[in-house]
Structure formats: C-alpha cells, structure tokens
Coordinates of C-alpha atoms and ligand atoms in Angstrom, one line a residue:
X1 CA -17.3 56.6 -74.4
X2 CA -15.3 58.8 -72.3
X3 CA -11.5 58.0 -72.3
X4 CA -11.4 57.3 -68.3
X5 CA -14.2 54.2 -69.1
X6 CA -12.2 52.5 -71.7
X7 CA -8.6 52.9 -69.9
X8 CA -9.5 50.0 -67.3
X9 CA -6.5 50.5 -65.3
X10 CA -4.2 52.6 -66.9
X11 CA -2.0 53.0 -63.8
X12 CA -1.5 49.4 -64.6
X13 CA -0.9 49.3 -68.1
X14 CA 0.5 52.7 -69.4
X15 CA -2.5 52.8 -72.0
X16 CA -5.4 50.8 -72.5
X17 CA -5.1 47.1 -74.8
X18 CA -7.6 46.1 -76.8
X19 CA -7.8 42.8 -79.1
X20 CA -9.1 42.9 -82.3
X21 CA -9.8 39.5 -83.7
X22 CA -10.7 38.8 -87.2
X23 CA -12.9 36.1 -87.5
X24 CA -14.5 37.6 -91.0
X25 CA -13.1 34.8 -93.3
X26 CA -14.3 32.0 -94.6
X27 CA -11.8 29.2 -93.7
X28 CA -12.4 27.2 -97.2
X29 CA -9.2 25.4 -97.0
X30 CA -10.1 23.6 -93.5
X31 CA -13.2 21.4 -95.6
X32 CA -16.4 21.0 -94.8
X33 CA -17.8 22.0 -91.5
X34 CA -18.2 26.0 -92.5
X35 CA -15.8 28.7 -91.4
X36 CA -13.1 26.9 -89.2
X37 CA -12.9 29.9 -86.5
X38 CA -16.5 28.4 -85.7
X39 CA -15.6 25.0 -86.5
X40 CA -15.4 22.0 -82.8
X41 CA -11.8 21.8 -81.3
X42 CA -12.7 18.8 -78.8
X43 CA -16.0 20.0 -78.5
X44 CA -15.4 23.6 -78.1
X45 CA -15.4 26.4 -81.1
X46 CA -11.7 27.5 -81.9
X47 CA -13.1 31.0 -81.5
X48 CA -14.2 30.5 -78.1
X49 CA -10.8 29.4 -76.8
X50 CA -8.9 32.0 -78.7
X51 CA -11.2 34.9 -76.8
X52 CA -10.7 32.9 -73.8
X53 CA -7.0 32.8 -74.3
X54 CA -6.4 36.6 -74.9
X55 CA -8.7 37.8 -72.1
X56 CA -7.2 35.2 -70.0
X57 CA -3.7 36.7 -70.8
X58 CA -4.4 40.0 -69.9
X59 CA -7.4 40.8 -67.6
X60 CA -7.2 44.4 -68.2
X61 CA -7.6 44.4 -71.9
X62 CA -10.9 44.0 -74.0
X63 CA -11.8 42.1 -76.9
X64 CA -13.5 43.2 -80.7
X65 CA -14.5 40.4 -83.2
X66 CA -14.6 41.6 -86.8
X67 CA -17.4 38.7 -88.1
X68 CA -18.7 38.0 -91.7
X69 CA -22.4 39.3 -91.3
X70 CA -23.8 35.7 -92.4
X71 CA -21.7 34.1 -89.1
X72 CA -23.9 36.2 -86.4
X73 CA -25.8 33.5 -84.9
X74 CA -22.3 31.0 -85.3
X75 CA -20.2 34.6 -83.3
X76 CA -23.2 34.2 -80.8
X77 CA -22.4 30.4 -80.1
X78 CA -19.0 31.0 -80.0
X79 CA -19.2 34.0 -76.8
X80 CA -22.2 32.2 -75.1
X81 CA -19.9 29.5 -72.8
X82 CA -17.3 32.1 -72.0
X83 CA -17.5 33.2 -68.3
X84 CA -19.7 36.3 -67.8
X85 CA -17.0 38.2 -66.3
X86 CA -14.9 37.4 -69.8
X87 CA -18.1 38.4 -71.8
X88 CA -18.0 41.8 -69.9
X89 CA -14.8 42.5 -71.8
X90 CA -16.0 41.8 -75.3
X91 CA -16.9 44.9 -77.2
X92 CA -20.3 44.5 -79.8
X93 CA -18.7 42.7 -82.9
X94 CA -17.9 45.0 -86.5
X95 CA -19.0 43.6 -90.1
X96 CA -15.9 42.5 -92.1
X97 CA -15.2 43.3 -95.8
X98 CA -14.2 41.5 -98.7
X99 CA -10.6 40.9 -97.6
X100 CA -8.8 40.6 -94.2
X101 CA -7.5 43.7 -94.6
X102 CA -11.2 45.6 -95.3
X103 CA -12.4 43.5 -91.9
X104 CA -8.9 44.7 -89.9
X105 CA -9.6 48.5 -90.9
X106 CA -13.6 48.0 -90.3
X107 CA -13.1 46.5 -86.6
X108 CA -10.1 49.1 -86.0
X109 CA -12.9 51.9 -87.4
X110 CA -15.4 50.5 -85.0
X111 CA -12.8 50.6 -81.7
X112 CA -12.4 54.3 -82.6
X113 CA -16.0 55.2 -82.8
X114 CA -16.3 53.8 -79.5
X115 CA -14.3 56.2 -78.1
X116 CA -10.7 54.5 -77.8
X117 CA -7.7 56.7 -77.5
X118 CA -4.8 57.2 -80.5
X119 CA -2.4 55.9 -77.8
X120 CA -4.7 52.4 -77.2
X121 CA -2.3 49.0 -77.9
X122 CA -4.2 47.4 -80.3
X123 CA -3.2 43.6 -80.6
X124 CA -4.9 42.3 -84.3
X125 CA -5.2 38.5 -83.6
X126 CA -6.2 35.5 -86.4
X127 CA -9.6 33.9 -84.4
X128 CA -7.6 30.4 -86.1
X129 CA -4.6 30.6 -83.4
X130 CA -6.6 29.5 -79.9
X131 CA -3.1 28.6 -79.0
X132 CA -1.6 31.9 -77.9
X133 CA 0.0 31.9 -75.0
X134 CA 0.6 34.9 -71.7
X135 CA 3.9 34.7 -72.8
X136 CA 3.6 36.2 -76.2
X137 CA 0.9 38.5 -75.5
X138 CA 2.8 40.0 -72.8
X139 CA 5.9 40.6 -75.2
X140 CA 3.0 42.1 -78.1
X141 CA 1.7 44.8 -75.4
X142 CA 5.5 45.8 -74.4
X143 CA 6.8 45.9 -77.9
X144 CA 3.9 48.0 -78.9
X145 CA 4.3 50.0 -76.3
X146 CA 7.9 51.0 -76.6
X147 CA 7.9 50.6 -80.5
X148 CA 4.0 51.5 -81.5
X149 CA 4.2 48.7 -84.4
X150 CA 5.5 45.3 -83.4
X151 CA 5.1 42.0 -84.7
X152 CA 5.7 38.5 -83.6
X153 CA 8.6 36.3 -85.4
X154 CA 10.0 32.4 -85.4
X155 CA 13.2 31.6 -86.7
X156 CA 13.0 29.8 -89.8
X157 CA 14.6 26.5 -90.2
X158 CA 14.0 25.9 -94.1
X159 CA 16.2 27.9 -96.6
X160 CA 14.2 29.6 -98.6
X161 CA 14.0 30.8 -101.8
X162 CA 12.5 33.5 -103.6
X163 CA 10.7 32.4 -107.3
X164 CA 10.2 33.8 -110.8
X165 CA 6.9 33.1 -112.7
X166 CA 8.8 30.2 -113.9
X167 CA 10.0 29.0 -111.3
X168 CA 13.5 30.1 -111.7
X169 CA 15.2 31.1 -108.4
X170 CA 16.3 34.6 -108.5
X171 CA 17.5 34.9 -104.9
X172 CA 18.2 32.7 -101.7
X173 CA 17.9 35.0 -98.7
X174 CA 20.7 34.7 -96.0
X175 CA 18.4 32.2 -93.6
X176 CA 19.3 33.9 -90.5
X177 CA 17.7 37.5 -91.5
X178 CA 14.4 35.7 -92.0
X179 CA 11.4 35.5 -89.7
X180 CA 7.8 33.5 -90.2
X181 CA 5.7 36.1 -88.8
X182 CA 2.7 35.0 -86.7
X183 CA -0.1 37.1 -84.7
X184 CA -1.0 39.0 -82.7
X185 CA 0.9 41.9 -84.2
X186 CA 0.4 44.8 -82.2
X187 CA 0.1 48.6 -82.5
X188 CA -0.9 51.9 -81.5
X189 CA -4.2 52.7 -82.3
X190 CA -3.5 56.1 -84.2
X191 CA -0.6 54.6 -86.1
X192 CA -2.3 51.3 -87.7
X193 CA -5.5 53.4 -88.4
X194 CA -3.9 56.1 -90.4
X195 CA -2.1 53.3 -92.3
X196 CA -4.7 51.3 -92.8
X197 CA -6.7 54.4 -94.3
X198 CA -4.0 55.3 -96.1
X199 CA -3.7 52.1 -98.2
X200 CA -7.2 52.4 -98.8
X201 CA -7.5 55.7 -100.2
X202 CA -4.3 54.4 -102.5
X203 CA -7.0 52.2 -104.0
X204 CA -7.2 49.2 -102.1
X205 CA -4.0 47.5 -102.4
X206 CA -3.8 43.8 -100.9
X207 CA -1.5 43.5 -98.2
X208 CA 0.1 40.7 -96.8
X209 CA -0.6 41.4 -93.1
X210 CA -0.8 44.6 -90.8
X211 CA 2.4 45.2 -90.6
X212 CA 3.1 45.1 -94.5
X213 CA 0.3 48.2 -94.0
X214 CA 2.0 49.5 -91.3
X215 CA 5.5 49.4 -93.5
X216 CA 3.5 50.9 -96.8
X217 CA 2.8 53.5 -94.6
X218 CA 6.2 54.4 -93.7
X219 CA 6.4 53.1 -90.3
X220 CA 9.5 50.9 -88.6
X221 CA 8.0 47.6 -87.9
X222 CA 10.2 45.6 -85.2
X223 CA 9.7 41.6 -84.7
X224 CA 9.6 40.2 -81.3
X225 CA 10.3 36.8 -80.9
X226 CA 7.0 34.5 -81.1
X227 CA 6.0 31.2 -79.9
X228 CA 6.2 27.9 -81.9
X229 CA 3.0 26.6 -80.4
X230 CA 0.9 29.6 -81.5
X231 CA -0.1 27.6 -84.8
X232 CA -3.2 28.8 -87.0
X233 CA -5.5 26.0 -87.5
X234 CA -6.0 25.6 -91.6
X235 CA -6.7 22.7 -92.9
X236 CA -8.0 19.7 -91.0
X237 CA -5.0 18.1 -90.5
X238 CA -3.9 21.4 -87.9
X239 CA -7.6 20.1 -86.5
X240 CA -6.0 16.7 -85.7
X241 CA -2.8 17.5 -84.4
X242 CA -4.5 20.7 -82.4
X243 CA -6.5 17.9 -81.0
X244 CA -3.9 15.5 -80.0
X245 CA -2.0 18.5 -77.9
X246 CA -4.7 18.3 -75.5
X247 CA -5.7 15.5 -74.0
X248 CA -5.8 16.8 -70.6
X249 CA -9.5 18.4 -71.4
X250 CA -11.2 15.5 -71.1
X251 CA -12.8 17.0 -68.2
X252 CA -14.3 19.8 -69.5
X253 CA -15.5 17.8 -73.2
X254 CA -15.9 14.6 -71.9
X255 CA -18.1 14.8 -68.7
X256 CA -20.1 11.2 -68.8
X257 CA -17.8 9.3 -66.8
X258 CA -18.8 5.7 -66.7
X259 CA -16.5 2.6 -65.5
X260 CA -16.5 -0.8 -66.6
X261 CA -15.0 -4.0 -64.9
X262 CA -13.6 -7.4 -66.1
X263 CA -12.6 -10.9 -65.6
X264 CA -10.6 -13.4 -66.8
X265 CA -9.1 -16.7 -66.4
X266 CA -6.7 -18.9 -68.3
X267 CA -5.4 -22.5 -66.9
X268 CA -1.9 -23.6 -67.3
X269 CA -1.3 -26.3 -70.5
X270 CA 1.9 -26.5 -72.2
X271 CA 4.5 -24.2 -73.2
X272 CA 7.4 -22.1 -72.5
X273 CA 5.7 -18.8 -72.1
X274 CA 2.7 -16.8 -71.3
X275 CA 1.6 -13.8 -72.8
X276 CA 0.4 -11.3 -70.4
X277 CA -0.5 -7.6 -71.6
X278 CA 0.9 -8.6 -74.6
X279 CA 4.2 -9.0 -73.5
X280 CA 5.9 -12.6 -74.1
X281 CA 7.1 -13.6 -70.2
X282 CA 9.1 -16.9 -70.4
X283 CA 7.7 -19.1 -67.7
X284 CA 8.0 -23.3 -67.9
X285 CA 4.2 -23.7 -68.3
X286 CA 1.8 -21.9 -70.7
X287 CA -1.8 -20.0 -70.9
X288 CA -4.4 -22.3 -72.6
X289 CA -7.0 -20.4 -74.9
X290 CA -8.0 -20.4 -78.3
X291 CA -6.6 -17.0 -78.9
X292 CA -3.0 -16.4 -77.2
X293 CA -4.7 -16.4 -74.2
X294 CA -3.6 -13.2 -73.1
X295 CA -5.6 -12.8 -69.5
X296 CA -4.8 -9.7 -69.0
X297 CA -5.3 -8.2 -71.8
X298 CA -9.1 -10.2 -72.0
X299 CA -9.7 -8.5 -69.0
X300 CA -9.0 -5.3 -70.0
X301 CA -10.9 -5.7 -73.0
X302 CA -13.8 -6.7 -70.8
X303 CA -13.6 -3.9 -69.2
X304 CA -14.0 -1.6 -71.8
X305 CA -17.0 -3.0 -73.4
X306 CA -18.3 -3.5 -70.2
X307 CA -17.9 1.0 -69.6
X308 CA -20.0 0.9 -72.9
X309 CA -22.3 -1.6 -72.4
X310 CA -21.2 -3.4 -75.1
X311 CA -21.4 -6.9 -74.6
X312 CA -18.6 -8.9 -73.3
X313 CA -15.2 -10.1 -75.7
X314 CA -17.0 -13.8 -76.5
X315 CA -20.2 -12.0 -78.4
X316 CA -17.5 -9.7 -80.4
X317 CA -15.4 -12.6 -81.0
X318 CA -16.6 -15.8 -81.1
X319 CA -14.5 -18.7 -79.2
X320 CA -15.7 -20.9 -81.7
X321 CA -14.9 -19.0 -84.9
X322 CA -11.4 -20.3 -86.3
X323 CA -10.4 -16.9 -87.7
X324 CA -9.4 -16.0 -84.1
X325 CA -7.2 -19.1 -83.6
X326 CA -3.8 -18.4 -82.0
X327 CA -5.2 -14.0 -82.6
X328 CA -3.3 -12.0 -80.8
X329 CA -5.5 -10.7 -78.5
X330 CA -4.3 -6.8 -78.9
X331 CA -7.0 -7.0 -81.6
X332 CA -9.9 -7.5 -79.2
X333 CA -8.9 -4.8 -77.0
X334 CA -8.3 -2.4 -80.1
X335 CA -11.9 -2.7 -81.3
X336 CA -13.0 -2.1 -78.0
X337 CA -11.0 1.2 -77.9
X338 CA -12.7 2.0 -81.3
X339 CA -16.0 1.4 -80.4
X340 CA -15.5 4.3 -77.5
X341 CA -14.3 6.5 -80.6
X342 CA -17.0 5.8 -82.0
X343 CA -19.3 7.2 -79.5
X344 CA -17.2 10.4 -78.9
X345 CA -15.8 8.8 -76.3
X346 CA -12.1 8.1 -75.0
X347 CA -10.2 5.6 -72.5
X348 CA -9.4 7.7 -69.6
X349 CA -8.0 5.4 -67.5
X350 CA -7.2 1.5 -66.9
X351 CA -6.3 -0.3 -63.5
X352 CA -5.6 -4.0 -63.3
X353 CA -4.7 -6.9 -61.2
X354 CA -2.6 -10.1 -61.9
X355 CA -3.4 -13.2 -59.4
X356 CA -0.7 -16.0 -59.7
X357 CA 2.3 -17.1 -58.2
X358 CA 4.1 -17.5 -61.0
X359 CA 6.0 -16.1 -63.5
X360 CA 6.7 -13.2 -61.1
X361 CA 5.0 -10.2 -63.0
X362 CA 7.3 -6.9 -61.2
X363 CA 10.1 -7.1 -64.0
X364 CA 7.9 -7.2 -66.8
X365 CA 5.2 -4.7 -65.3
X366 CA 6.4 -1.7 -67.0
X367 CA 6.9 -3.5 -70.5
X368 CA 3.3 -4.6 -70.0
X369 CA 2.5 -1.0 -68.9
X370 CA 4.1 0.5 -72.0
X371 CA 2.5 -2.1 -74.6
X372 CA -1.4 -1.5 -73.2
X373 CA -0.7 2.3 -73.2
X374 CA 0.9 2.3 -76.6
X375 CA -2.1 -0.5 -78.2
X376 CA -4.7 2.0 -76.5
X377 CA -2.8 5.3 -77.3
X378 CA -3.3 6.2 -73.7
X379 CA -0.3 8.2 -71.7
X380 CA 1.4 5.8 -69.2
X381 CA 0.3 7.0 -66.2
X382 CA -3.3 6.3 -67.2
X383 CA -2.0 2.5 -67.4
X384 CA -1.9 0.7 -63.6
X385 CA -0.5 -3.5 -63.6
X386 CA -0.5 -4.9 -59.8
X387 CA -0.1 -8.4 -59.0
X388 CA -0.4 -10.7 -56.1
X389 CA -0.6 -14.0 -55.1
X390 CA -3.4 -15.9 -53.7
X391 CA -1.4 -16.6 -50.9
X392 CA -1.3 -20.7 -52.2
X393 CA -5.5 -20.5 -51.7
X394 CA -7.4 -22.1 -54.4
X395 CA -6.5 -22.8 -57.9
X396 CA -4.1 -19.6 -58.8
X397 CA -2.5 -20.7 -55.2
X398 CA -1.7 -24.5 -56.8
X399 CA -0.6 -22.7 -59.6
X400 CA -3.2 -24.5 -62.1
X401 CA -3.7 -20.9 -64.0
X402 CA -3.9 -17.0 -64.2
X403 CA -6.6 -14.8 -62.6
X404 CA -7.2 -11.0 -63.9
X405 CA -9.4 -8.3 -63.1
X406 CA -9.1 -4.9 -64.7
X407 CA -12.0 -2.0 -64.4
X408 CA -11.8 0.5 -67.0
X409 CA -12.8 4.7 -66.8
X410 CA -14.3 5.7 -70.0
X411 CA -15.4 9.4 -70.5
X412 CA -18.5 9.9 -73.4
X413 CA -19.9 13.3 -74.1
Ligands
MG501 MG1 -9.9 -15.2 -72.0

C-alpha cells in the first residue's frame, strides 16, 4: 500500500493512527460463555463496542484486530453490526501467538507489511475496555505524537506494597509517584516494532505491557493521565457493573416495546392511614383489602403483567390464600418486575393516576415516586404519580374509596 493511501488525512493529523486491538486471549477468568472480548454486553459483543468506540473517537484512524485463529467466525460476529462506513476502516485481522505480547508484535508485523509508515501512531488497545472514551484517545494520539511512546495512568488511591516470596514487605513506594496504567498505550510505529523485535530475539521474555517493551528497549516512556471509566471487563462481576452503567441503551437492545395498563380499587374501612405506593399517608379513614391494600401500587403491578401478558395480580396471588394477609404489596409488584427479567426484558417506564379527594396525594407524591423507583430499580424520572379528584362524581367523589390506573412500558428483546 503506497504511503499516500494509508495517511487518510495527514494534513489533519500530522501522521497516520492506527488501532491495534488485541482480542487473541482467552478471557478464562470472566467464566463460562468463551473468550469475554466476544462475550454479550446488553446484547452487544464487548468487541463490537470497543471498535465502535475507537473509530468513533477518531474518524481518521483505522482499526487491526490481533484474533486467536479458533475465534474467526466469533471476530466475524463481532464486525458484522458495525456501520459499513466503520467497517471500511478495519484492516483484515492478524493471528495472535501464545502470549499478548507474541499477538501485539504479530498485529504490529502485519500493519507494516501493509505498507504503514515508521512515523504511524499506533494506539495498542485491550478488545476488554469498550469503555474508552474521545477524551483519552485524543490525549494517546498527542502524547505519541510529541513523545513517540506514551501511556495512559490513574492515580492510585491504595498504598501499595512491594512483596517477597514470603510475603515479607520489602518496600512501600511513595504513593504519589505511582500510576495504574491502563490502554491504549500509544506509539510510533518504528519505535514499538524494533522493541518488540528486540525482546524477542533476546529470547522471548514476558513483559508486562508494551510499554515495559518499549522501556527494555531503552526508550523514555511518559504517562498521560487516563480515565477512571476505561475499565477492562474481567471477570463477570465487571459484566454486571459494565451493565448497570448503561441503562440508557434500552433502545438499541431492547426494541419490543409493549405497554400494559391497570386498575384498581380499594373502599374506605377503618384506620388511621392508607398506604399508597407504598408510602404510609396518615388519613382518618383506611384502604380495606386483604393485603395492605396498596391501590396504587396493585395497579401498577397490574400493569406490568398486563405488558407481559401475564395474567392479572389475583391469579399470582390468590385473595383467598392467607399467606398474603396484611403482605405488603411491594412483593406483588417485585415479582412482576422479575418475571420481565426473566424474559430479557426491563421496566422502561411507569405512569399513574390517583382518583380521590382525600388524603391530598401532592406532598407525598415524590416519597411515593422515590419508593416505586427504588422497589423497581427504575431511575426517577421513569416514575410519573398524578392525582385528581372526581370532582365529588360517583363513589371516589363521596369519598367511599381510592381509584388507580397506572399503564406500564416494558421493552423485551
Ligand atoms: Mg387491589
């Protein structure tokens, strides 16, 4: 490839960028569900969103994969959903070796032999951190540009301490000299090459990372500063938590959007109180049921099942069976929530509506608010509580009960 073609804008740029991701390893300590760079991040493979990440970040640089050769057809799955003019940018994948550090020198053999330039940035990337961010990749292509080896670094907040074989501490670096390196550490082409062949015609040492190659070579390595939410998913607790940061892709995992309504009623008996949302409102009368007779929150749980066909709350839980005498009814709508889990599915949103004229719902509509979002893990803007009167009309108008309707958006896959 002539050096004009790979330079895709080097006015732009200074010199060409390429990433080189490593996706060669077999990811044993993330449990079952094979190599975790291939493995579902809310229904998309973590490789897929780290390619789309990088190439995202900066549109003029191109994209290597360094794959194990068993992991073709999973590399395949992985590149198919990307957009074809992301696709454009990624470069045939290389065949790892036995180590990271074999796969790094392999894909950094195979961007040579395509023709790249000693001067090309070359930003090595872990396929495991789909979190990476314009913000660090631009500081990785500057840093290698001015320094020609750079690496990203976070502050450490633990003191650490440095071990004998048994166990003995024999030192306790000064805490503020330290960095917890991350990727993409970044290089020239010419310089990370040479090293890398260097260390290998030593005898194929095992290295720590690139720029432990880089150093072994002789080279000044300089740490930029790196970004706390560039995590490398390992084991599948990182899945979890990965997970949990983003709830705003419902869209894109989620697409069956189906809606569910619900109704409820409670009459008036004695009491002191009425539970509503599962909130305890003082009122001089209260809710007759043989639960705690939480209308609202019956409604709700209507609702749900109601999105997943599911019956209604009376065939879940019985009326007659004593076990759910005085319940509260935060139970019912929990294993609502769970049976949407179990389909794949999530709560996306839930709108609902009070009828009464009394207690006056408005000062405890945001305590109400807050207790449905927290019983169905749901952010509080996905929670609505109106109320009205009935305008003294019919039976919530002479203040003989409670009326509620609720209608629920459920997404499934
Ligand atoms: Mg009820």
């Amino acid at each position: 490839m002539a050096e004009e073609d790979f330079l895709q804008n080097p006015h732009e740029t200074g010199s060409g960028a390429i990433f080189l991701v490593v996706a060669a390893g077999r990811g044993a300590r993330a449990g079952a569900g094979g190599p975790k760079q291939y493995r579902a991040l809310n229904g998309r493979q973590v490789l897929t969103r780290t390619l789309e990440a990088l190439l995202a970040a900066a549109p003029q640089a191109r994209a290597r994969v360094v794959i194990h050769a068993d992991d073709l057809a999973l590399y395949e799955a992985a590149v198919a959903p990307l957009a074809g003019d992301l696709q454009a940018k990624i470069d045939p994948s290389a065949f790892g070796g036995a180590t990271r550090q074999d796969s790094v020198r392999l894909g950094l053999e195979a961007i040579a032999a395509a023709g790249a330039p000693d001067g090309t940035l070359v930003l090595i990337h872990d396929a495991a951190r789909p979190f990476v961010g314009p913000g660090l990749i631009a500081r990785a292509l500057e840093a290698a540009r001015e320094k020609g080896a750079a690496i990203p670094g976070t502050p450490v907040t633990d003191t650490i301490k440095q071990v004998a074989g048994d166990s003995r501490i024999v030192a306790t670096p000064e805490r503020a000299t330290l960095r917890a390196v991350q990727t993409p550490q970044a290089f020239r082409l010419g310089l990370i090459l040479a090293a890398h062949r260097a260390v290998r015609e030593d005898g194929c040492r095992e290295l720590t990372d690139d720029a432990a190659v880089a150093e072994w070579a002789g080279h000044c390595v300089f740490v930029f500063p790196g970004d706390s939410d560039n995590i490398k998913l390992t084991t599948t607790e990182d899945f979890l938590r990965a997970e949990a940061k983003l709830p705003d892709e419902l869209h894109v995992v989620l697409p069956d959007i189906r809606t569910g309504q619900g109704f409820d009623v409670h009459a008036f008996g004695d009491g002191g109180h009425v539970w509503l949302g599962g909130v305890k409102v003082p009122h001089d009368r209260g809710l007759v049921g043989h639960s705690d007779a939480d209308v609202l929150l019956h409604a709700i749980t209507d609702a749900v099942l109601g999105a997943i066909a599911e019956g209604d709350i009376g065939a879940h839980f019985p009326p007659g069976d004593p076990q759910w005498r005085g319940a509260p009814s935060e139970v019912f709508l929990r294993h609502a929530v769970q049976l949407v889990g179990a389909k794949g599915g999530r709560v996306a949103h839930i709108d609902a509506t009070l009828i009464c004229e009394r207690p006056k719902v408005g000062p405890h509509r945001d305590a109400i608010r807050e207790n449905i979002a927290s019983i169905m893990a749901l952010p509080l803007d996905r929670v609505a509580v109106k109320a009205t009167t009935s305008e003294r009309l019919g039976f919530t108008g002479r203040q003989e009960g409670i009326a509620a309707l609720a209608t629920a958006t459920v997404r499934l896959p």
